[in-house]
């Protein structure tokens, strides 16, 4: 019974690791998109009319506001990526421990 519980724990944890990988990948794309957009925005002259999409409408915003929003988006994505990587490393250690416990159980059964 403990063996099946450990197996279930390993499977569940491996799924969580895959989910964390997907989230990290998505956040990396978001961060890269914000960076590229910011690079293009900074090349424009300051008098360029820029609009921010809010729901179904667009609001006229100065270049500085758009720039700050893009920087904030990058910063938030970076923080979330770091958190997810820490969570992922914890989950990977948990999987390794559970697998080691399963091996020990199998060795103990063979020894008997």
PDB file of N, CA and C in Angstrom:
ATOM      1  N   UNK A   1       0.828  -1.195   0.000  1.00  0.00           N
ATOM      2  CA  UNK A   1       0.000   0.000   0.000  1.00  0.00           C
ATOM      3  C   UNK A   1       0.873   1.259   0.000  1.00  0.00           C
ATOM      4  N   UNK A   2       1.911   1.264   0.810  1.00  0.00           N
ATOM      5  CA  UNK A   2       2.823   2.410   0.840  1.00  0.00           C
ATOM      6  C   UNK A   2       3.496   2.576  -0.522  1.00  0.00           C
ATOM      7  N   UNK A   3       3.753   1.433  -1.165  1.00  0.00           N
ATOM      8  CA  UNK A   3       4.380   1.460  -2.491  1.00  0.00           C
ATOM      9  C   UNK A   3       3.488   2.179  -3.501  1.00  0.00           C
ATOM     10  N   UNK A   4       2.205   1.857  -3.509  1.00  0.00           N
ATOM     11  CA  UNK A   4       1.284   2.502  -4.460  1.00  0.00           C
ATOM     12  C   UNK A   4       1.125   3.990  -4.143  1.00  0.00           C
ATOM     13  N   UNK A   5       1.132   4.336  -2.856  1.00  0.00           N
ATOM     14  CA  UNK A   5       1.044   5.747  -2.471  1.00  0.00           C
ATOM     15  C   UNK A   5       2.265   6.520  -2.969  1.00  0.00           C
ATOM     16  N   UNK A   6       3.437   5.903  -2.832  1.00  0.00           N
ATOM     17  CA  UNK A   6       4.658   6.555  -3.318  1.00  0.00           C
ATOM     18  C   UNK A   6       4.626   6.708  -4.834  1.00  0.00           C
ATOM     19  N   UNK A   7       4.146   5.699  -5.524  1.00  0.00           N
ATOM     20  CA  UNK A   7       4.044   5.781  -6.982  1.00  0.00           C
ATOM     21  C   UNK A   7       3.100   6.909  -7.388  1.00  0.00           C
ATOM     22  N   UNK A   8       1.964   7.016  -6.699  1.00  0.00           N
ATOM     23  CA  UNK A   8       0.995   8.071  -6.998  1.00  0.00           C
ATOM     24  C   UNK A   8       1.614   9.438  -6.732  1.00  0.00           C
ATOM     25  N   UNK A   9       2.384   9.534  -5.657  1.00  0.00           N
ATOM     26  CA  UNK A   9       3.044  10.802  -5.316  1.00  0.00           C
ATOM     27  C   UNK A   9       4.041  11.191  -6.407  1.00  0.00           C
ATOM     28  N   UNK A  10       4.809  10.227  -6.877  1.00  0.00           N
ATOM     29  CA  UNK A  10       5.791  10.480  -7.934  1.00  0.00           C
ATOM     30  C   UNK A  10       5.102  10.973  -9.201  1.00  0.00           C
ATOM     31  N   UNK A  11       4.031  10.292  -9.592  1.00  0.00           N
ATOM     32  CA  UNK A  11       3.305  10.683 -10.815  1.00  0.00           C
ATOM     33  C   UNK A  11       2.747  12.100 -10.678  1.00  0.00           C
ATOM     34  N   UNK A  12       2.136  12.383  -9.530  1.00  0.00           N
ATOM     35  CA  UNK A  12       1.544  13.699  -9.291  1.00  0.00           C
ATOM     36  C   UNK A  12       2.611  14.787  -9.321  1.00  0.00           C
ATOM     37  N   UNK A  13       3.717  14.521  -8.678  1.00  0.00           N
ATOM     38  CA  UNK A  13       4.796  15.508  -8.622  1.00  0.00           C
ATOM     39  C   UNK A  13       5.409  15.732  -9.998  1.00  0.00           C
ATOM     40  N   UNK A  14       5.547  14.670 -10.787  1.00  0.00           N
ATOM     41  CA  UNK A  14       6.076  14.820 -12.140  1.00  0.00           C
ATOM     42  C   UNK A  14       5.144  15.672 -13.003  1.00  0.00           C
ATOM     43  N   UNK A  15       3.841  15.529 -12.810  1.00  0.00           N
ATOM     44  CA  UNK A  15       2.891  16.362 -13.541  1.00  0.00           C
ATOM     45  C   UNK A  15       3.031  17.826 -13.133  1.00  0.00           C
ATOM     46  N   UNK A  16       3.256  18.061 -11.846  1.00  0.00           N
ATOM     47  CA  UNK A  16       3.448  19.434 -11.364  1.00  0.00           C
ATOM     48  C   UNK A  16       4.717  20.047 -11.957  1.00  0.00           C
ATOM     49  N   UNK A  17       5.770  19.238 -12.101  1.00  0.00           N
ATOM     50  CA  UNK A  17       7.017  19.710 -12.707  1.00  0.00           C
ATOM     51  C   UNK A  17       6.771  20.109 -14.161  1.00  0.00           C
ATOM     52  N   UNK A  18       6.018  19.286 -14.893  1.00  0.00           N
ATOM     53  CA  UNK A  18       5.710  19.599 -16.297  1.00  0.00           C
ATOM     54  C   UNK A  18       4.892  20.874 -16.393  1.00  0.00           C
ATOM     55  N   UNK A  19       3.936  21.047 -15.476  1.00  0.00           N
ATOM     56  CA  UNK A  19       3.124  22.255 -15.457  1.00  0.00           C
ATOM     57  C   UNK A  19       3.992  23.486 -15.187  1.00  0.00           C
ATOM     58  N   UNK A  20       4.916  23.362 -14.253  1.00  0.00           N
ATOM     59  CA  UNK A  20       5.822  24.468 -13.956  1.00  0.00           C
ATOM     60  C   UNK A  20       6.669  24.808 -15.177  1.00  0.00           C
ATOM     61  N   UNK A  21       7.126  23.788 -15.909  1.00  0.00           N
ATOM     62  CA  UNK A  21       7.890  24.020 -17.140  1.00  0.00           C
ATOM     63  C   UNK A  21       7.070  24.810 -18.150  1.00  0.00           C
ATOM     64  N   UNK A  22       5.818  24.426 -18.325  1.00  0.00           N
ATOM     65  CA  UNK A  22       4.952  25.123 -19.274  1.00  0.00           C
ATOM     66  C   UNK A  22       4.730  26.577 -18.854  1.00  0.00           C
ATOM     67  N   UNK A  23       4.526  26.793 -17.560  1.00  0.00           N
ATOM     68  CA  UNK A  23       4.316  28.152 -17.071  1.00  0.00           C
ATOM     69  C   UNK A  23       5.570  28.998 -17.262  1.00  0.00           C
ATOM     70  N   UNK A  24       6.734  28.413 -17.000  1.00  0.00           N
ATOM     71  CA  UNK A  24       7.994  29.137 -17.189  1.00  0.00           C
ATOM     72  C   UNK A  24       8.170  29.515 -18.656  1.00  0.00           C
ATOM     73  N   UNK A  25       7.854  28.577 -19.541  1.00  0.00           N
ATOM     74  CA  UNK A  25       7.970  28.845 -20.977  1.00  0.00           C
ATOM     75  C   UNK A  25       7.037  29.980 -21.399  1.00  0.00           C
ATOM     76  N   UNK A  26       5.805  29.954 -20.906  1.00  0.00           N
ATOM     77  CA  UNK A  26       4.836  30.997 -21.253  1.00  0.00           C
ATOM     78  C   UNK A  26       5.287  32.363 -20.719  1.00  0.00           C
ATOM     79  N   UNK A  27       5.777  32.384 -19.488  1.00  0.00           N
ATOM     80  CA  UNK A  27       6.247  33.645 -18.915  1.00  0.00           C
ATOM     81  C   UNK A  27       7.473  34.176 -19.657  1.00  0.00           C
ATOM     82  N   UNK A  28       8.329  33.276 -20.109  1.00  0.00           N
ATOM     83  CA  UNK A  28       9.498  33.691 -20.883  1.00  0.00           C
ATOM     84  C   UNK A  28       9.066  34.343 -22.190  1.00  0.00           C
ATOM     85  N   UNK A  29       8.047  33.770 -22.822  1.00  0.00           N
ATOM     86  CA  UNK A  29       7.526  34.361 -24.057  1.00  0.00           C
ATOM     87  C   UNK A  29       6.935  35.742 -23.782  1.00  0.00           C
ATOM     88  N   UNK A  30       6.188  35.867 -22.705  1.00  0.00           N
ATOM     89  CA  UNK A  30       5.584  37.154 -22.334  1.00  0.00           C
ATOM     90  C   UNK A  30       6.669  38.193 -22.087  1.00  0.00           C
ATOM     91  N   UNK A  31       7.703  37.784 -21.366  1.00  0.00           N
ATOM     92  CA  UNK A  31       8.809  38.697 -21.056  1.00  0.00           C
ATOM     93  C   UNK A  31       9.515  39.136 -22.333  1.00  0.00           C
ATOM     94  N   UNK A  32       9.785  38.197 -23.219  1.00  0.00           N
ATOM     95  CA  UNK A  32      10.463  38.513 -24.474  1.00  0.00           C
ATOM     96  C   UNK A  32       9.608  39.442 -25.336  1.00  0.00           C
ATOM     97  N   UNK A  33       8.303  39.180 -25.378  1.00  0.00           N
ATOM     98  CA  UNK A  33       7.391  40.018 -26.157  1.00  0.00           C
ATOM     99  C   UNK A  33       7.395  41.451 -25.615  1.00  0.00           C
ATOM    100  N   UNK A  34       7.329  41.590 -24.302  1.00  0.00           N
ATOM    101  CA  UNK A  34       7.350  42.924 -23.687  1.00  0.00           C
ATOM    102  C   UNK A  34       8.670  43.634 -23.982  1.00  0.00           C
ATOM    103  N   UNK A  35       9.768  42.886 -23.944  1.00  0.00           N
ATOM    104  CA  UNK A  35      11.081  43.479 -24.213  1.00  0.00           C
ATOM    105  C   UNK A  35      11.172  43.965 -25.659  1.00  0.00           C
ATOM    106  N   UNK A  36      10.744  43.129 -26.597  1.00  0.00           N
ATOM    107  CA  UNK A  36      10.798  43.507 -28.006  1.00  0.00           C
ATOM    108  C   UNK A  36       9.891  44.708 -28.291  1.00  0.00           C
ATOM    109  N   UNK A  37       8.702  44.706 -27.699  1.00  0.00           N
ATOM    110  CA  UNK A  37       7.780  45.822 -27.870  1.00  0.00           C
ATOM    111  C   UNK A  37       8.393  47.099 -27.315  1.00  0.00           C
ATOM    112  N   UNK A  38       9.000  46.993 -26.139  1.00  0.00           N
ATOM    113  CA  UNK A  38       9.633  48.165 -25.520  1.00  0.00           C
ATOM    114  C   UNK A  38      10.774  48.693 -26.383  1.00  0.00           C
ATOM    115  N   UNK A  39      11.548  47.787 -26.958  1.00  0.00           N
ATOM    116  CA  UNK A  39      12.650  48.192 -27.834  1.00  0.00           C
ATOM    117  C   UNK A  39      12.116  49.002 -29.012  1.00  0.00           C
ATOM    118  N   UNK A  40      11.027  48.533 -29.611  1.00  0.00           N
ATOM    119  CA  UNK A  40      10.432  49.245 -30.743  1.00  0.00           C
ATOM    120  C   UNK A  40       9.844  50.582 -30.309  1.00  0.00           C
ATOM    121  N   UNK A  41       9.203  50.605 -29.156  1.00  0.00           N
ATOM    122  CA  UNK A  41       8.594  51.843 -28.655  1.00  0.00           C
ATOM    123  C   UNK A  41       9.658  52.903 -28.398  1.00  0.00           C
ATOM    124  N   UNK A  42      10.786  52.489 -27.860  1.00  0.00           N
ATOM    125  CA  UNK A  42      11.840  53.459 -27.522  1.00  0.00           C
ATOM    126  C   UNK A  42      12.500  54.049 -28.770  1.00  0.00           C
ATOM    127  N   UNK A  43      12.356  53.392 -29.915  1.00  0.00           N
ATOM    128  CA  UNK A  43      12.926  53.924 -31.153  1.00  0.00           C
ATOM    129  C   UNK A  43      12.079  55.065 -31.726  1.00  0.00           C
ATOM    130  N   UNK A  44      10.824  55.132 -31.316  1.00  0.00           N
ATOM    131  CA  UNK A  44       9.919  56.149 -31.849  1.00  0.00           C
ATOM    132  C   UNK A  44      10.198  57.511 -31.207  1.00  0.00           C
ATOM    133  N   UNK A  45       9.832  58.569 -31.915  1.00  0.00           N
ATOM    134  CA  UNK A  45      10.012  59.915 -31.353  1.00  0.00           C
ATOM    135  C   UNK A  45       9.007  60.113 -30.217  1.00  0.00           C
ATOM    136  N   UNK A  46       9.326  61.032 -29.313  1.00  0.00           N
ATOM    137  CA  UNK A  46       8.487  61.232 -28.133  1.00  0.00           C
ATOM    138  C   UNK A  46       7.088  61.740 -28.460  1.00  0.00           C
ATOM    139  N   UNK A  47       6.917  62.399 -29.585  1.00  0.00           N
ATOM    140  CA  UNK A  47       5.611  62.959 -29.934  1.00  0.00           C
ATOM    141  C   UNK A  47       4.669  61.934 -30.568  1.00  0.00           C
ATOM    142  N   UNK A  48       5.142  60.715 -30.779  1.00  0.00           N
ATOM    143  CA  UNK A  48       4.310  59.679 -31.395  1.00  0.00           C
ATOM    144  C   UNK A  48       3.106  59.384 -30.506  1.00  0.00           C
ATOM    145  N   UNK A  49       1.935  59.321 -31.135  1.00  0.00           N
ATOM    146  CA  UNK A  49       0.717  59.010 -30.385  1.00  0.00           C
ATOM    147  C   UNK A  49       0.685  57.500 -30.134  1.00  0.00           C
ATOM    148  N   UNK A  50       0.560  57.132 -28.868  1.00  0.00           N
ATOM    149  CA  UNK A  50       0.536  55.717 -28.490  1.00  0.00           C
ATOM    150  C   UNK A  50      -0.722  55.432 -27.708  1.00  0.00           C
ATOM    151  N   UNK A  51      -1.274  54.274 -27.961  1.00  0.00           N
ATOM    152  CA  UNK A  51      -2.520  53.896 -27.310  1.00  0.00           C
ATOM    153  C   UNK A  51      -2.345  52.584 -26.560  1.00  0.00           C
ATOM    154  N   UNK A  52      -2.990  52.526 -25.405  1.00  0.00           N
ATOM    155  CA  UNK A  52      -2.974  51.312 -24.602  1.00  0.00           C
ATOM    156  C   UNK A  52      -4.337  50.644 -24.741  1.00  0.00           C
ATOM    157  N   UNK A  53      -4.341  49.357 -25.021  1.00  0.00           N
ATOM    158  CA  UNK A  53      -5.605  48.632 -25.137  1.00  0.00           C
ATOM    159  C   UNK A  53      -6.157  48.320 -23.764  1.00  0.00           C
ATOM    160  N   UNK A  54      -7.396  48.759 -23.522  1.00  0.00           N
ATOM    161  CA  UNK A  54      -8.073  48.492 -22.257  1.00  0.00           C
ATOM    162  C   UNK A  54      -9.444  47.918 -22.598  1.00  0.00           C
ATOM    163  N   UNK A  55      -9.583  46.624 -22.440  1.00  0.00           N
ATOM    164  CA  UNK A  55     -10.850  45.997 -22.819  1.00  0.00           C
ATOM    165  C   UNK A  55     -11.077  46.131 -24.307  1.00  0.00           C
ATOM    166  N   UNK A  56     -12.191  46.776 -24.666  1.00  0.00           N
ATOM    167  CA  UNK A  56     -12.519  46.965 -26.080  1.00  0.00           C
ATOM    168  C   UNK A  56     -12.117  48.337 -26.596  1.00  0.00           C
ATOM    169  N   UNK A  57     -11.495  49.127 -25.750  1.00  0.00           N
ATOM    170  CA  UNK A  57     -11.153  50.481 -26.188  1.00  0.00           C
ATOM    171  C   UNK A  57      -9.650  50.721 -26.076  1.00  0.00           C
ATOM    172  N   UNK A  58      -9.234  51.860 -26.617  1.00  0.00           N
ATOM    173  CA  UNK A  58      -7.830  52.253 -26.566  1.00  0.00           C
ATOM    174  C   UNK A  58      -7.739  53.627 -25.924  1.00  0.00           C
ATOM    175  N   UNK A  59      -6.758  53.784 -25.036  1.00  0.00           N
ATOM    176  CA  UNK A  59      -6.575  55.045 -24.326  1.00  0.00           C
ATOM    177  C   UNK A  59      -5.235  55.642 -24.761  1.00  0.00           C
ATOM    178  N   UNK A  60      -5.269  56.919 -25.102  1.00  0.00           N
ATOM    179  CA  UNK A  60      -4.051  57.630 -25.492  1.00  0.00           C
ATOM    180  C   UNK A  60      -3.156  57.750 -24.268  1.00  0.00           C
ATOM    181  N   UNK A  61      -1.909  57.312 -24.399  1.00  0.00           N
ATOM    182  CA  UNK A  61      -0.947  57.353 -23.293  1.00  0.00           C
ATOM    183  C   UNK A  61       0.362  57.952 -23.791  1.00  0.00           C
ATOM    184  N   UNK A  62       1.047  58.687 -22.919  1.00  0.00           N
ATOM    185  CA  UNK A  62       2.383  59.176 -23.309  1.00  0.00           C
ATOM    186  C   UNK A  62       3.377  58.010 -23.406  1.00  0.00           C
ATOM    187  N   UNK A  63       4.446  58.245 -24.139  1.00  0.00           N
ATOM    188  CA  UNK A  63       5.453  57.212 -24.369  1.00  0.00           C
ATOM    189  C   UNK A  63       6.043  56.688 -23.064  1.00  0.00           C
ATOM    190  N   UNK A  64       6.279  57.564 -22.110  1.00  0.00           N
ATOM    191  CA  UNK A  64       6.866  57.166 -20.826  1.00  0.00           C
ATOM    192  C   UNK A  64       6.004  56.174 -20.065  1.00  0.00           C
ATOM    193  N   UNK A  65       4.703  56.380 -20.103  1.00  0.00           N
ATOM    194  CA  UNK A  65       3.790  55.481 -19.394  1.00  0.00           C
ATOM    195  C   UNK A  65       3.827  54.086 -20.023  1.00  0.00           C
ATOM    196  N   UNK A  66       3.787  54.051 -21.348  1.00  0.00           N
ATOM    197  CA  UNK A  66       3.851  52.765 -22.057  1.00  0.00           C
ATOM    198  C   UNK A  66       5.168  52.055 -21.735  1.00  0.00           C
ATOM    199  N   UNK A  67       6.264  52.808 -21.763  1.00  0.00           N
ATOM    200  CA  UNK A  67       7.592  52.255 -21.462  1.00  0.00           C
ATOM    201  C   UNK A  67       7.619  51.662 -20.054  1.00  0.00           C
ATOM    202  N   UNK A  68       7.094  52.404 -19.080  1.00  0.00           N
ATOM    203  CA  UNK A  68       7.091  51.922 -17.692  1.00  0.00           C
ATOM    204  C   UNK A  68       6.227  50.675 -17.530  1.00  0.00           C
ATOM    205  N   UNK A  69       5.094  50.630 -18.235  1.00  0.00           N
ATOM    206  CA  UNK A  69       4.225  49.454 -18.155  1.00  0.00           C
ATOM    207  C   UNK A  69       4.927  48.221 -18.720  1.00  0.00           C
ATOM    208  N   UNK A  70       5.633  48.400 -19.818  1.00  0.00           N
ATOM    209  CA  UNK A  70       6.356  47.268 -20.416  1.00  0.00           C
ATOM    210  C   UNK A  70       7.489  46.793 -19.514  1.00  0.00           C
ATOM    211  N   UNK A  71       8.196  47.734 -18.879  1.00  0.00           N
ATOM    212  CA  UNK A  71       9.257  47.354 -17.945  1.00  0.00           C
ATOM    213  C   UNK A  71       8.681  46.597 -16.749  1.00  0.00           C
ATOM    214  N   UNK A  72       7.546  47.061 -16.256  1.00  0.00           N
ATOM    215  CA  UNK A  72       6.895  46.409 -15.122  1.00  0.00           C
ATOM    216  C   UNK A  72       6.455  44.994 -15.502  1.00  0.00           C
ATOM    217  N   UNK A  73       5.929  44.857 -16.697  1.00  0.00           N
ATOM    218  CA  UNK A  73       5.509  43.536 -17.182  1.00  0.00           C
ATOM    219  C   UNK A  73       6.701  42.585 -17.225  1.00  0.00           C
ATOM    220  N   UNK A  74       7.851  43.066 -17.697  1.00  0.00           N
ATOM    221  CA  UNK A  74       9.058  42.242 -17.750  1.00  0.00           C
ATOM    222  C   UNK A  74       9.515  41.854 -16.351  1.00  0.00           C
ATOM    223  N   UNK A  75       9.467  42.821 -15.419  1.00  0.00           N
ATOM    224  CA  UNK A  75       9.923  42.580 -14.053  1.00  0.00           C
ATOM    225  C   UNK A  75       9.038  41.536 -13.363  1.00  0.00           C
ATOM    226  N   UNK A  76       7.742  41.670 -13.527  1.00  0.00           N
ATOM    227  CA  UNK A  76       6.812  40.719 -12.911  1.00  0.00           C
ATOM    228  C   UNK A  76       7.020  39.318 -13.480  1.00  0.00           C
ATOM    229  N   UNK A  77       7.184  39.232 -14.804  1.00  0.00           N
ATOM    230  CA  UNK A  77       7.417  37.928 -15.430  1.00  0.00           C
ATOM    231  C   UNK A  77       8.706  37.302 -14.895  1.00  0.00           C
ATOM    232  N   UNK A  78       9.749  38.107 -14.743  1.00  0.00           N
ATOM    233  CA  UNK A  78      11.028  37.608 -14.229  1.00  0.00           C
ATOM    234  C   UNK A  78      10.873  37.070 -12.808  1.00  0.00           C
ATOM    235  N   UNK A  79      10.138  37.800 -11.958  1.00  0.00           N
ATOM    236  CA  UNK A  79       9.927  37.348 -10.580  1.00  0.00           C
ATOM    237  C   UNK A  79       9.162  36.024 -10.546  1.00  0.00           C
ATOM    238  N   UNK A  80       8.115  35.934 -11.382  1.00  0.00           N
ATOM    239  CA  UNK A  80       7.327  34.701 -11.401  1.00  0.00           C
ATOM    240  C   UNK A  80       8.153  33.532 -11.917  1.00  0.00           C
ATOM    241  N   UNK A  81       9.022  33.793 -12.892  1.00  0.00           N
ATOM    242  CA  UNK A  81       9.893  32.732 -13.417  1.00  0.00           C
ATOM    243  C   UNK A  81      10.807  32.218 -12.305  1.00  0.00           C
ATOM    244  N   UNK A  82      11.383  33.138 -11.524  1.00  0.00           N
ATOM    245  CA  UNK A  82      12.272  32.723 -10.425  1.00  0.00           C
ATOM    246  C   UNK A  82      11.509  31.876  -9.410  1.00  0.00           C
ATOM    247  N   UNK A  83      10.287  32.309  -9.058  1.00  0.00           N
ATOM    248  CA  UNK A  83       9.480  31.543  -8.102  1.00  0.00           C
ATOM    249  C   UNK A  83       9.184  30.143  -8.637  1.00  0.00           C
ATOM    250  N   UNK A  84       8.812  30.069  -9.905  1.00  0.00           N
ATOM    251  CA  UNK A  84       8.483  28.770 -10.501  1.00  0.00           C
ATOM    252  C   UNK A  84       9.707  27.866 -10.584  1.00  0.00           C
ATOM    253  N   UNK A  85      10.876  28.445 -10.858  1.00  0.00           N
ATOM    254  CA  UNK A  85      12.089  27.629 -10.919  1.00  0.00           C
ATOM    255  C   UNK A  85      12.431  27.070  -9.543  1.00  0.00           C
ATOM    256  N   UNK A  86      12.226  27.876  -8.493  1.00  0.00           N
ATOM    257  CA  UNK A  86      12.467  27.375  -7.138  1.00  0.00           C
ATOM    258  C   UNK A  86      11.492  26.250  -6.805  1.00  0.00           C
ATOM    259  N   UNK A  87      10.214  26.455  -7.164  1.00  0.00           N
ATOM    260  CA  UNK A  87       9.192  25.439  -6.919  1.00  0.00           C
ATOM    261  C   UNK A  87       9.523  24.167  -7.694  1.00  0.00           C
ATOM    262  N   UNK A  88       9.980  24.341  -8.935  1.00  0.00           N
ATOM    263  CA  UNK A  88      10.320  23.194  -9.781  1.00  0.00           C
ATOM    264  C   UNK A  88      11.475  22.404  -9.176  1.00  0.00           C
ATOM    265  N   UNK A  89      12.506  23.094  -8.696  1.00  0.00           N
ATOM    266  CA  UNK A  89      13.649  22.382  -8.113  1.00  0.00           C
ATOM    267  C   UNK A  89      13.223  21.626  -6.849  1.00  0.00           C
ATOM    268  N   UNK A  90      12.327  22.234  -6.059  1.00  0.00           N
ATOM    269  CA  UNK A  90      11.806  21.537  -4.877  1.00  0.00           C
ATOM    270  C   UNK A  90      11.051  20.279  -5.289  1.00  0.00           C
ATOM    271  N   UNK A  91      10.199  20.409  -6.306  1.00  0.00           N
ATOM    272  CA  UNK A  91       9.420  19.258  -6.777  1.00  0.00           C
ATOM    273  C   UNK A  91      10.324  18.156  -7.319  1.00  0.00           C
ATOM    274  N   UNK A  92      11.380  18.540  -8.029  1.00  0.00           N
ATOM    275  CA  UNK A  92      12.312  17.550  -8.565  1.00  0.00           C
ATOM    276  C   UNK A  92      13.017  16.805  -7.437  1.00  0.00           C
ATOM    277  N   UNK A  93      13.389  17.528  -6.378  1.00  0.00           N
ATOM    278  CA  UNK A  93      14.006  16.860  -5.220  1.00  0.00           C
ATOM    279  C   UNK A  93      13.008  15.896  -4.580  1.00  0.00           C
ATOM    280  N   UNK A  94      11.754  16.321  -4.518  1.00  0.00           N
ATOM    281  CA  UNK A  94      10.708  15.472  -3.937  1.00  0.00           C
ATOM    282  C   UNK A  94      10.534  14.193  -4.750  1.00  0.00           C
ATOM    283  N   UNK A  95      10.544  14.318  -6.068  1.00  0.00           N
ATOM    284  CA  UNK A  95      10.433  13.141  -6.944  1.00  0.00           C
ATOM    285  C   UNK A  95      11.611  12.207  -6.704  1.00  0.00           C
ATOM    286  N   UNK A  96      12.795  12.770  -6.616  1.00  0.00           N
ATOM    287  CA  UNK A  96      13.994  11.945  -6.419  1.00  0.00           C
ATOM    288  C   UNK A  96      13.922  11.194  -5.088  1.00  0.00           C
ATOM    289  N   UNK A  97      13.489  11.874  -4.035  1.00  0.00           N
ATOM    290  CA  UNK A  97      13.363  11.221  -2.735  1.00  0.00           C
ATOM    291  C   UNK A  97      12.346  10.085  -2.786  1.00  0.00           C
ATOM    292  N   UNK A  98      11.208  10.341  -3.422  1.00  0.00           N
ATOM    293  CA  UNK A  98      10.173   9.305  -3.513  1.00  0.00           C
ATOM    294  C   UNK A  98      10.667   8.110  -4.319  1.00  0.00           C
ATOM    295  N   UNK A  99      11.382   8.371  -5.407  1.00  0.00           N
ATOM    296  CA  UNK A  99      11.934   7.275  -6.211  1.00  0.00           C
ATOM    297  C   UNK A  99      12.954   6.476  -5.406  1.00  0.00           C
ATOM    298  N   UNK A 100      13.775   7.176  -4.621  1.00  0.00           N
ATOM    299  CA  UNK A 100      14.741   6.473  -3.764  1.00  0.00           C
ATOM    300  C   UNK A 100      14.021   5.594  -2.739  1.00  0.00           C
ATOM    301  N   UNK A 101      12.930   6.111  -2.179  1.00  0.00           N
ATOM    302  CA  UNK A 101      12.158   5.320  -1.212  1.00  0.00           C
ATOM    303  C   UNK A 101      11.563   4.086  -1.873  1.00  0.00           C
ATOM    304  N   UNK A 102      11.090   4.235  -3.112  1.00  0.00           N
ATOM    305  CA  UNK A 102      10.539   3.088  -3.842  1.00  0.00           C
ATOM    306  C   UNK A 102      11.629   2.043  -4.063  1.00  0.00           C
ATOM    307  N   UNK A 103      12.826   2.489  -4.456  1.00  0.00           N
ATOM    308  CA  UNK A 103      13.941   1.552  -4.665  1.00  0.00           C
ATOM    309  C   UNK A 103      14.276   0.798  -3.370  1.00  0.00           C
ATOM    310  N   UNK A 104      14.307   1.554  -2.249  1.00  0.00           N
ATOM    311  CA  UNK A 104      14.608   0.914  -0.967  1.00  0.00           C
ATOM    312  C   UNK A 104      13.571  -0.146  -0.620  1.00  0.00           C
ATOM    313  N   UNK A 105      12.293   0.176  -0.889  1.00  0.00           N
ATOM    314  CA  UNK A 105      11.235  -0.807  -0.611  1.00  0.00           C
ATOM    315  C   UNK A 105      11.425  -2.058  -1.459  1.00  0.00           C
ATOM    316  N   UNK A 106      11.743  -1.877  -2.732  1.00  0.00           N
ATOM    317  CA  UNK A 106      11.949  -3.023  -3.620  1.00  0.00           C
ATOM    318  C   UNK A 106      13.143  -3.859  -3.174  1.00  0.00           C
ATOM    319  N   UNK A 107      14.213  -3.190  -2.766  1.00  0.00           N
ATOM    320  CA  UNK A 107      15.401  -3.916  -2.299  1.00  0.00           C
ATOM    321  C   UNK A 107      15.089  -4.693  -1.025  1.00  0.00           C
ATOM    322  N   UNK A 108      14.294  -4.082  -0.136  1.00  0.00           N
ATOM    323  CA  UNK A 108      13.941  -4.749   1.116  1.00  0.00           C
ATOM    324  C   UNK A 108      13.086  -5.986   0.828  1.00  0.00           C
ATOM    325  N   UNK A 109      12.167  -5.900  -0.147  1.00  0.00           N
ATOM    326  CA  UNK A 109      11.322  -7.042  -0.480  1.00  0.00           C
ATOM    327  C   UNK A 109      12.149  -8.159  -1.109  1.00  0.00           C
ATOM    328  N   UNK A 110      13.109  -7.780  -1.954  1.00  0.00           N
ATOM    329  CA  UNK A 110      13.960  -8.810  -2.586  1.00  0.00           C
ATOM    330  C   UNK A 110      14.843  -9.498  -1.559  1.00  0.00           C
ATOM    331  N   UNK A 111      15.278  -8.734  -0.548  1.00  0.00           N
ATOM    332  CA  UNK A 111      16.152  -9.295   0.475  1.00  0.00           C
ATOM    333  C   UNK A 111      15.405 -10.319   1.333  1.00  0.00           C
ATOM    334  N   UNK A 112      14.083 -10.158   1.452  1.00  0.00           N
ATOM    335  CA  UNK A 112      13.317 -11.085   2.305  1.00  0.00           C
ATOM    336  C   UNK A 112      13.104 -12.386   1.672  1.00  0.00           C
TER     337      UNK A 112
END
